[in-house]
Amino acid sequence: MKLSSYLSEKVIIPNIKGSNINELVENMLNQLAENNKGLKLEKEIIKKAVLKREEEASTYLGYGVAIPHARLEHYDDILVAIGFPEKPIKVKTLDNKEEDLKIVILVIADVLKSKKILKIMSGISKLAIKNRDVLDKIIAGKDPVGTIKILKDANIEIDHNITAEDLMTNVPGPASVTNTLEDIAKRIIMERVSGIPVVDKNNKFLGEITERELIAFGMPKYTTILNDLNFMTVGEPFENYLINEKTTTIQELYRQDGVVTVDKEASLMEVSYLFMNRGVTRIYVIENGEYLGIILRSDIIRKILHI
């Protein structure tokens, strides 16, 4: 089924007023309810569910796109609606940066249609990440008729199986082997991550650099064979790190051992099995050796168990 088949001109609303995503959602639902009697009856329940989900975790995807959504009991329908803010509003990204929100795509479905809602959201993600020119045209036009035509021409498919491509994100972005220890340490702190994928200049996946490698670099090599380190002074273990953090690159530090990768078509079950049996918290999605994205263990909770 195509993404465009979930839409009609009546559910595409230009120039929604609001100074934050909650106000945009409320005003969007108010306008949608004017042309939909069933939605009018459920409006307050939907609004409460969507805003509750937004409060728990932001649904801002990046690229100017937010996907507020909710699952309701006995909601015998799937609603996909698009709203364009009257003016861009500032929102926080997953890595704590500020961006302009330019389009809101609201998705409502029954609690038993979790797979369907995830696949629709995945299709929207592909639109934002892989079809940026299509997304830019839609945002620039803010036109119901034009939006549907653009999406039909883009031919974005919504299939049934949940794959690694549906689960992955592009945060954190990959590091280069030319990055220094200081570069990586700053990113780990600022982006609140414990590991970062490493790629070459052609985006070929090489491995990962984590907190562990940074700490290990600061520890003298002989400490690995000692049982008691109490004799060491407070600053001694990390003197080497502090002296070299600005000049030493991660070329020789990133690791490949124990790093788990999957193809973008790997199933949800395969990904979950790897998390359970390999003891990892990150899985990298690769296609023909090229890095595509990362799946965190928490993504299974956030995208499947708490969609």
Short mmCIF file of C-alpha atoms in Angstrom, two decimals:
data_model
loop_
_atom_site.label_atom_id
_atom_site.label_comp_id
_atom_site.label_asym_id
_atom_site.label_seq_id
_atom_site.Cartn_x
_atom_site.Cartn_y
_atom_site.Cartn_z
CA MET A 1 0.00 0.00 0.00
CA LYS A 2 1.28 3.49 -0.84
CA LEU A 3 1.79 6.22 1.76
CA SER A 4 -0.29 8.54 -0.43
CA SER A 5 -3.30 6.19 -0.20
CA TYR A 6 -3.78 7.11 3.48
CA LEU A 7 -4.31 10.77 2.59
CA SER A 8 -6.99 12.99 1.10
CA GLU A 9 -7.21 16.74 0.59
CA LYS A 10 -9.42 17.02 3.69
CA VAL A 11 -6.67 15.84 6.04
CA ILE A 12 -3.96 18.19 4.73
CA ILE A 13 -4.10 21.53 6.51
CA PRO A 14 -1.96 24.57 5.64
CA ASN A 15 -1.09 27.38 8.05
CA ILE A 16 -1.86 25.89 11.47
CA LYS A 17 -1.44 28.37 14.30
CA GLY A 18 0.64 27.45 17.34
CA SER A 19 3.84 28.37 19.17
CA ASN A 20 4.71 24.77 20.16
CA ILE A 21 3.89 21.26 19.01
CA ASN A 22 1.08 20.81 21.54
CA GLU A 23 -0.77 23.87 20.27
CA LEU A 24 -0.23 22.74 16.68
CA VAL A 25 -1.71 19.31 17.45
CA GLU A 26 -4.73 20.81 19.24
CA ASN A 27 -5.50 23.25 16.43
CA MET A 28 -4.94 20.57 13.83
CA LEU A 29 -7.41 18.21 15.52
CA ASN A 30 -9.96 21.02 15.84
CA GLN A 31 -9.85 21.63 12.09
CA LEU A 32 -9.89 17.94 11.19
CA ALA A 33 -12.96 17.37 13.40
CA GLU A 34 -14.95 19.96 11.43
CA ASN A 35 -15.07 17.59 8.44
CA ASN A 36 -15.19 14.29 10.29
CA LYS A 37 -18.11 13.42 12.59
CA GLY A 38 -16.42 10.31 13.97
CA LEU A 39 -13.29 12.23 14.78
CA LYS A 40 -15.34 14.99 16.38
CA LEU A 41 -16.73 12.48 18.90
CA GLU A 42 -13.23 11.13 19.69
CA LYS A 43 -11.38 14.45 19.48
CA GLU A 44 -10.75 15.02 23.19
CA ILE A 45 -9.66 11.41 23.75
CA ILE A 46 -7.31 11.58 20.78
CA LYS A 47 -5.91 14.92 21.88
CA LYS A 48 -5.23 13.63 25.40
CA ALA A 49 -3.53 10.47 24.08
CA VAL A 50 -1.35 12.33 21.56
CA LEU A 51 -0.23 15.00 24.03
CA LYS A 52 0.50 12.36 26.68
CA ARG A 53 2.72 10.50 24.21
CA GLU A 54 4.44 13.75 23.27
CA GLU A 55 5.08 14.54 26.93
CA GLU A 56 6.73 11.15 27.46
CA ALA A 57 9.11 11.58 24.52
CA SER A 58 9.32 14.06 21.68
CA THR A 59 8.14 12.73 18.32
CA TYR A 60 10.28 15.20 16.41
CA LEU A 61 12.06 13.15 13.75
CA GLY A 62 14.43 15.79 12.43
CA TYR A 63 14.54 17.45 9.00
CA GLY A 64 11.68 19.73 10.10
CA VAL A 65 9.30 16.77 10.60
CA ALA A 66 7.33 15.74 13.70
CA ILE A 67 5.15 12.63 13.85
CA PRO A 68 2.82 12.99 16.86
CA HIS A 69 0.88 9.77 17.22
CA ALA A 70 -1.26 7.63 19.51
CA ARG A 71 -2.96 4.25 19.71
CA LEU A 72 -6.51 4.11 20.97
CA GLU A 73 -8.69 1.20 22.03
CA HIS A 74 -11.57 0.47 19.68
CA TYR A 75 -10.54 3.18 17.19
CA ASP A 76 -11.69 1.41 14.05
CA ASP A 77 -9.71 3.48 11.61
CA ILE A 78 -6.25 4.74 10.68
CA LEU A 79 -5.88 8.50 10.49
CA VAL A 80 -2.91 10.08 8.76
CA ALA A 81 -3.09 13.88 8.54
CA ILE A 82 -0.58 16.53 7.52
CA GLY A 83 -0.39 20.03 8.94
CA PHE A 84 1.89 22.92 8.04
CA PRO A 85 2.65 25.41 10.83
CA GLU A 86 1.82 28.99 9.95
CA LYS A 87 5.43 29.75 10.82
CA PRO A 88 8.32 27.46 11.80
CA ILE A 89 8.69 26.81 15.53
CA LYS A 90 11.86 25.80 17.36
CA VAL A 91 12.12 22.22 18.62
CA LYS A 92 14.91 20.14 20.20
CA THR A 93 16.50 17.25 18.32
CA LEU A 94 17.58 13.96 19.89
CA ASP A 95 21.13 15.32 20.17
CA ASN A 96 19.84 18.48 21.90
CA LYS A 97 20.14 20.91 18.99
CA GLU A 98 17.46 23.38 17.89
CA GLU A 99 15.73 23.08 14.52
CA ASP A 100 12.67 24.55 12.80
CA LEU A 101 9.55 22.37 12.79
CA LYS A 102 7.99 22.80 9.34
CA ILE A 103 5.53 19.91 8.96
CA VAL A 104 3.43 17.87 11.40
CA ILE A 105 2.24 14.40 10.34
CA LEU A 106 -0.37 13.09 12.77
CA VAL A 107 -0.95 9.32 12.94
CA ILE A 108 -3.78 7.69 14.93
CA ALA A 109 -4.64 3.98 14.96
CA ASP A 110 -6.12 1.20 17.06
CA VAL A 111 -3.92 -0.38 19.75
CA LEU A 112 -3.99 -3.64 17.79
CA LYS A 113 -2.52 -1.98 14.71
CA SER A 114 0.93 -1.24 16.15
CA LYS A 115 2.68 -2.82 13.18
CA LYS A 116 0.70 -0.66 10.76
CA ILE A 117 1.40 2.56 12.65
CA LEU A 118 5.11 1.75 12.84
CA LYS A 119 5.26 1.05 9.11
CA ILE A 120 3.50 4.32 8.32
CA MET A 121 5.96 6.16 10.54
CA SER A 122 8.81 4.31 8.85
CA GLY A 123 7.49 5.43 5.46
CA ILE A 124 7.46 9.03 6.71
CA SER A 125 11.02 8.59 7.98
CA LYS A 126 12.13 7.37 4.56
CA LEU A 127 10.47 10.42 3.03
CA ALA A 128 12.49 12.67 5.33
CA ILE A 129 15.82 10.85 5.08
CA LYS A 130 15.92 9.41 1.57
CA ASN A 131 13.53 11.67 -0.36
CA ARG A 132 14.51 15.10 0.89
CA ASP A 133 13.75 16.74 -2.45
CA VAL A 134 10.18 15.36 -2.22
CA LEU A 135 9.81 16.57 1.37
CA ASP A 136 11.17 20.01 0.46
CA LYS A 137 8.63 20.33 -2.37
CA ILE A 138 5.78 19.41 -0.03
CA ILE A 139 6.89 21.90 2.63
CA ALA A 140 7.45 24.66 0.08
CA GLY A 141 4.01 24.17 -1.48
CA LYS A 142 1.83 23.73 1.65
CA ASP A 143 -0.87 22.65 -0.80
CA PRO A 144 -3.30 19.71 -0.25
CA VAL A 145 -3.69 18.87 -3.94
CA GLY A 146 -0.01 19.32 -4.66
CA THR A 147 1.04 17.28 -1.60
CA ILE A 148 -0.99 14.25 -2.70
CA LYS A 149 0.32 14.46 -6.26
CA ILE A 150 3.93 14.73 -5.05
CA LEU A 151 3.51 11.72 -2.74
CA LYS A 152 1.82 9.66 -5.47
CA ASP A 153 4.70 10.40 -7.83
CA ALA A 154 7.22 9.51 -5.09
CA ASN A 155 5.56 6.06 -4.82
CA ILE A 156 6.55 5.42 -1.18
CA GLU A 157 5.46 1.92 -0.25
CA ILE A 158 4.09 0.84 3.15
CA ASP A 159 4.67 -2.91 3.53
CA HIS A 160 3.83 -5.28 6.39
CA ASN A 161 7.11 -6.60 7.80
CA ILE A 162 9.10 -4.63 10.39
CA THR A 163 12.78 -4.57 9.45
CA ALA A 164 16.03 -3.09 10.72
CA GLU A 165 15.49 -0.15 8.38
CA ASP A 166 12.27 0.68 10.24
CA LEU A 167 13.99 0.54 13.62
CA MET A 168 17.23 2.40 12.89
CA THR A 169 18.03 6.05 13.48
CA ASN A 170 20.86 8.25 12.24
CA VAL A 171 21.70 9.60 15.71
CA PRO A 172 24.49 9.63 16.64
CA GLY A 173 26.04 10.42 13.28
CA PRO A 174 29.21 8.53 12.38
CA ALA A 175 32.73 9.55 13.35
CA SER A 176 35.79 9.62 11.11
CA VAL A 177 39.13 7.94 11.81
CA THR A 178 40.68 11.41 11.71
CA ASN A 179 38.64 12.55 14.74
CA THR A 180 40.70 13.07 17.88
CA LEU A 181 40.10 11.69 21.35
CA GLU A 182 38.86 15.15 22.35
CA ASP A 183 36.38 15.20 19.45
CA ILE A 184 34.87 11.89 20.53
CA ALA A 185 34.82 12.73 24.25
CA LYS A 186 32.92 15.95 23.50
CA ARG A 187 30.39 14.12 21.37
CA ILE A 188 29.82 11.41 23.98
CA ILE A 189 29.09 14.12 26.57
CA MET A 190 27.05 16.51 24.41
CA GLU A 191 25.04 13.85 22.57
CA ARG A 192 24.60 11.65 25.65
CA VAL A 193 25.70 8.45 23.93
CA SER A 194 28.08 5.69 24.96
CA GLY A 195 29.27 4.64 21.50
CA ILE A 196 29.63 6.12 18.01
CA PRO A 197 29.94 4.33 14.64
CA VAL A 198 33.15 4.91 12.68
CA VAL A 199 33.24 5.19 8.88
CA ASP A 200 35.83 5.97 6.23
CA LYS A 201 35.63 8.85 3.76
CA ASN A 202 33.33 6.78 1.52
CA ASN A 203 30.93 6.00 4.38
CA LYS A 204 32.12 2.39 4.60
CA PHE A 205 31.52 1.02 8.09
CA LEU A 206 34.72 0.35 10.02
CA GLY A 207 33.66 -0.26 13.62
CA GLU A 208 32.77 1.75 16.70
CA ILE A 209 34.44 3.99 19.27
CA THR A 210 33.02 3.88 22.79
CA GLU A 211 33.57 5.18 26.30
CA ARG A 212 35.57 2.03 27.00
CA GLU A 213 38.27 2.78 24.41
CA LEU A 214 38.73 6.32 25.70
CA ILE A 215 39.10 5.16 29.29
CA ALA A 216 41.43 2.32 28.24
CA PHE A 217 43.69 4.80 26.42
CA GLY A 218 44.10 6.74 29.66
CA MET A 219 45.09 3.71 31.71
CA PRO A 220 48.74 2.54 31.71
CA LYS A 221 49.09 -0.80 29.92
CA TYR A 222 50.55 -2.57 32.96
CA THR A 223 47.34 -2.04 34.95
CA THR A 224 45.69 -4.92 33.11
CA ILE A 225 47.86 -7.45 34.94
CA LEU A 226 47.54 -5.94 38.43
CA ASN A 227 44.99 -6.75 41.11
CA ASP A 228 45.60 -3.73 43.33
CA LEU A 229 45.90 -0.19 41.93
CA ASN A 230 45.78 1.69 45.23
CA PHE A 231 49.44 2.66 44.95
CA MET A 232 48.75 4.88 41.92
CA THR A 233 48.34 8.64 42.37
CA VAL A 234 45.08 10.40 41.56
CA GLY A 235 46.17 11.94 38.26
CA GLU A 236 48.59 9.31 37.04
CA PRO A 237 46.19 7.00 35.18
CA PHE A 238 44.98 9.66 32.75
CA GLU A 239 48.08 11.78 32.28
CA ASN A 240 48.74 10.12 28.90
CA TYR A 241 45.18 10.85 27.78
CA LEU A 242 45.22 14.51 28.86
CA ILE A 243 48.55 15.11 27.14
CA ASN A 244 47.48 13.52 23.84
CA GLU A 245 43.71 14.10 23.58
CA LYS A 246 44.01 16.95 21.06
CA THR A 247 46.46 15.21 18.72
CA THR A 248 45.75 11.47 18.90
CA THR A 249 43.16 10.24 16.43
CA ILE A 250 40.94 7.22 16.85
CA GLN A 251 42.58 5.49 13.86
CA GLU A 252 44.15 2.83 16.09
CA LEU A 253 41.52 2.91 18.84
CA TYR A 254 38.15 2.14 17.28
CA ARG A 255 37.14 -1.48 17.64
CA GLN A 256 35.67 -4.15 15.40
CA ASP A 257 35.62 -7.11 17.79
CA GLY A 258 32.18 -7.70 19.27
CA VAL A 259 30.53 -5.15 16.98
CA VAL A 260 27.24 -6.48 15.61
CA THR A 261 25.91 -5.50 12.19
CA VAL A 262 22.78 -6.45 10.23
CA ASP A 263 21.40 -5.86 6.77
CA LYS A 264 18.61 -3.29 6.44
CA GLU A 265 16.16 -6.12 5.63
CA ALA A 266 16.88 -8.01 8.87
CA SER A 267 13.63 -8.77 10.69
CA LEU A 268 12.51 -7.41 14.04
CA MET A 269 12.84 -10.92 15.46
CA GLU A 270 16.44 -11.23 14.23
CA VAL A 271 17.40 -7.86 15.69
CA SER A 272 15.72 -8.68 19.02
CA TYR A 273 17.45 -12.07 19.12
CA LEU A 274 20.86 -10.43 18.64
CA PHE A 275 20.19 -7.97 21.47
CA MET A 276 19.16 -10.79 23.78
CA ASN A 277 21.95 -13.23 22.93
CA ARG A 278 24.98 -11.12 22.03
CA GLY A 279 24.83 -8.83 25.05
CA VAL A 280 25.15 -5.63 22.99
CA THR A 281 23.29 -2.34 23.34
CA ARG A 282 23.94 -1.16 19.76
CA ILE A 283 23.48 -2.83 16.39
CA TYR A 284 24.67 -1.17 13.19
CA VAL A 285 22.71 -1.37 9.93
CA ILE A 286 24.88 -1.91 6.87
CA GLU A 287 24.21 -2.27 3.14
CA ASN A 288 27.05 -3.49 0.89
CA GLY A 289 29.50 -2.37 3.54
CA GLU A 290 28.05 1.13 3.68
CA TYR A 291 26.80 2.52 6.98
CA LEU A 292 23.06 3.28 7.05
CA GLY A 293 22.10 3.73 10.70
CA ILE A 294 22.12 2.47 14.26
CA ILE A 295 19.59 0.55 16.35
CA LEU A 296 19.81 0.98 20.11
CA ARG A 297 18.36 -1.58 22.46
CA SER A 298 16.12 1.20 23.76
CA ASP A 299 14.66 1.57 20.25
CA ILE A 300 12.88 -1.75 20.70
CA ILE A 301 11.22 -0.32 23.80
CA ARG A 302 10.52 3.09 22.27
CA LYS A 303 9.36 2.00 18.82
CA ILE A 304 7.77 -1.39 19.44
CA LEU A 305 6.77 -1.79 23.07
CA HIS A 306 5.86 1.86 23.64
CA ILE A 307 4.94 3.18 20.22
#
